[in-house]
C-alpha angles and dihedrals in degrees: 000000000000120000129199138179119199086343094307116126112243126204091224139346098265121114126178108234123230100276145105084303089069106032098094137040090238091058094042088056088053089052090055091049091049087058102249107163093211139006129210106215122230108278121264134191137194098256140109122239115241096191099250097112128106132217133263123281125189124196120184118216132181096281110024131326145271123241120199123186138144122248090253091053097041100042124060118222115250091253092052091048092052092047090050092051094048096045093046094046092052090058102033099036109166097343091095128012110244114212116192116218117214125193137183139173099235144037094247108128093219088062089063110024097067093050093046092047093054090053091046091053089054091055107267110160095190131027124193115219107215108212096174094108092052087068089092091064121091109256098222130140089276091056093053092047091051090047090052090051090050095050095044089051092050089049089051095050101038132065096192124083116269119209117190117210117221134205142185096284093074128081098239101222095043097047092045092051087049091054092049094046089050092057094256115149104177131055132183121216142230129001120189125287116253109227139167103233126202112291089238089079092059094224129149108258096212097048104037121106131189123228123189150069095324089071094063097079089050091049090052092050091053091043094055092047091049094050091047087063095044100254127155106238133209097191134194143130125119100021109160103157143010091267089063088058090050092049090052093048091047090054092054106274108157095193131014122222123199138181115142095052089058096038090054095049113016138265098284089066092079081090088074092061101042123085116271087238090067111096109203134152112243097173096089107132088220086073091069089070113120106264092207100053148348098243113140101171127057091234091063092056113116090196091231093161096242093119094048116121111268143165111257115236 
């Protein structure tokens, strides 16, 4: 079967989601060696850090894990995002499609256009629009009208493909219809689920997200709505085994994006998610790199909990 993304031929259907997997050049090279056909870079936004953020904390639970991090820790600045794209592109070239991910805290077009244009000038063919931080806005009729204006404006000012990323906060059918009515053809699914975990975990209730199998039914709900409105879908969220990939493809997913499955196991485990007919070499020592970070010395460790022993979902 042939796979394409924004009209670009892909070697397979597997895309690395915007995540710790894609927040450094070193880990993007690992993604390439793990045979991802594309990688969505860690999201960036046009802001300046003021030093009030806190670091990442991971807590594993029975079915998945919680991730807690402040906006300043989780979102790259625009300059950092541009530097990451440039440096990675100089090494990876055409071996893996690099997709910048742009975020903002409002629906004001000016908050998005400048960032997207800078990546477009650098050669980005597809840009993901990370709507995760719009989840705090009330999704009433005014919201959807403003969103339609934003997307229509972006389509007018950009030549590259834009691909909004959705999350639990949206009503699937309504948001997918809004995308279609705004001239959008591509959509990315599914961001993490915001949850308020048990206080015993000592996590921030407003900044904690769940990753794991509970996401899959939501991903399927969004996927079916997106296909109903004729959208191209890069689907992921809750994938715990090859059969989950097959279910998404059977329900119309055009590409499959993954992060948690590899973060929990290592880069070489992409082999579990690719078809048996694909003959790739997964013995490259580069694939032993820590998927969560690039720390090589114990003194560099932030003790976020990502490397703690855990039961795989």
